Amino acid sequence: MVCAQYNNVSMCGGDSGGPLVCNNRLAGITSFVIPGCPPSGHNGFAKVSSAKILNFIKTYMSN
């Protein structure tokens, strides 16, 4: 899990599964947001470099 925030921008309801991109590389997948989607709120992402998450992605991408 990784939390992130960016200059008064927030993910919101319906954004689950969206990307967190850092330096043109996928770093995370949106997992949760702060209710009400405040612009200063932090967002939670599944960290794709985690072996468990990466294996899950590879399994379903190969089908």
Short mmCIF file of C-alpha atoms in Angstrom, two decimals:
data_model
loop_
_atom_site.label_atom_id
_atom_site.label_comp_id
_atom_site.label_asym_id
_atom_site.label_seq_id
_atom_site.Cartn_x
_atom_site.Cartn_y
_atom_site.Cartn_z
CA MET A 1 0.00 0.00 0.00
CA VAL A 2 1.20 3.48 -0.79
CA CYS A 3 -0.50 6.82 -0.09
CA ALA A 4 -0.08 9.83 -2.36
CA GLN A 5 -1.24 13.41 -2.78
CA TYR A 6 -0.60 15.93 -5.56
CA ASN A 7 -1.15 19.71 -5.57
CA ASN A 8 -4.85 20.05 -4.74
CA VAL A 9 -5.85 17.12 -6.98
CA SER A 10 -7.69 14.08 -5.65
CA MET A 11 -9.03 10.81 -6.92
CA CYS A 12 -12.76 10.35 -6.31
CA GLY A 13 -15.50 7.74 -6.36
CA GLY A 14 -15.34 5.67 -9.54
CA ASP A 15 -11.56 6.10 -9.89
CA SER A 16 -10.76 2.73 -8.31
CA GLY A 17 -8.41 0.75 -10.51
CA GLY A 18 -6.92 3.91 -12.01
CA PRO A 19 -3.15 4.36 -12.21
CA LEU A 20 -0.63 6.12 -10.00
CA VAL A 21 2.17 7.03 -12.42
CA CYS A 22 5.57 8.32 -11.29
CA ASN A 23 8.30 9.19 -13.80
CA ASN A 24 6.26 7.54 -16.59
CA ARG A 25 6.09 4.21 -14.71
CA LEU A 26 3.10 2.54 -13.11
CA ALA A 27 3.64 2.72 -9.34
CA GLY A 28 0.18 1.91 -7.99
CA ILE A 29 -3.46 1.15 -8.66
CA THR A 30 -6.13 3.25 -6.93
CA SER A 31 -7.56 1.35 -3.98
CA PHE A 32 -9.35 3.95 -1.84
CA VAL A 33 -10.06 7.66 -1.55
CA ILE A 34 -11.02 9.98 1.31
CA PRO A 35 -14.84 10.37 1.48
CA GLY A 36 -15.96 13.60 -0.14
CA CYS A 37 -12.82 13.67 -2.32
CA PRO A 38 -11.19 16.72 -0.70
CA PRO A 39 -8.45 18.19 -2.93
CA SER A 40 -5.96 17.98 -0.05
CA GLY A 41 -6.90 14.37 0.76
CA HIS A 42 -4.51 11.47 0.45
CA ASN A 43 -5.37 8.53 -1.79
CA GLY A 44 -4.51 4.87 -1.21
CA PHE A 45 -2.94 2.74 -3.92
CA ALA A 46 -1.99 -0.92 -4.21
CA LYS A 47 1.78 -0.88 -4.76
CA VAL A 48 2.39 -2.78 -8.00
CA SER A 49 5.99 -3.63 -7.11
CA SER A 50 4.64 -5.83 -4.29
CA ALA A 51 5.23 -9.47 -5.32
CA LYS A 52 1.66 -10.43 -4.38
CA ILE A 53 0.10 -7.65 -6.47
CA LEU A 54 2.50 -8.14 -9.38
CA ASN A 55 1.78 -11.89 -9.52
CA PHE A 56 -1.97 -11.17 -9.49
CA ILE A 57 -1.60 -8.74 -12.42
CA LYS A 58 0.57 -11.13 -14.43
CA THR A 59 -1.84 -14.03 -13.86
CA TYR A 60 -4.87 -12.11 -15.13
CA MET A 61 -3.02 -10.32 -17.95
CA SER A 62 -1.92 -13.66 -19.41
CA ASN A 63 -5.53 -14.95 -19.67
#
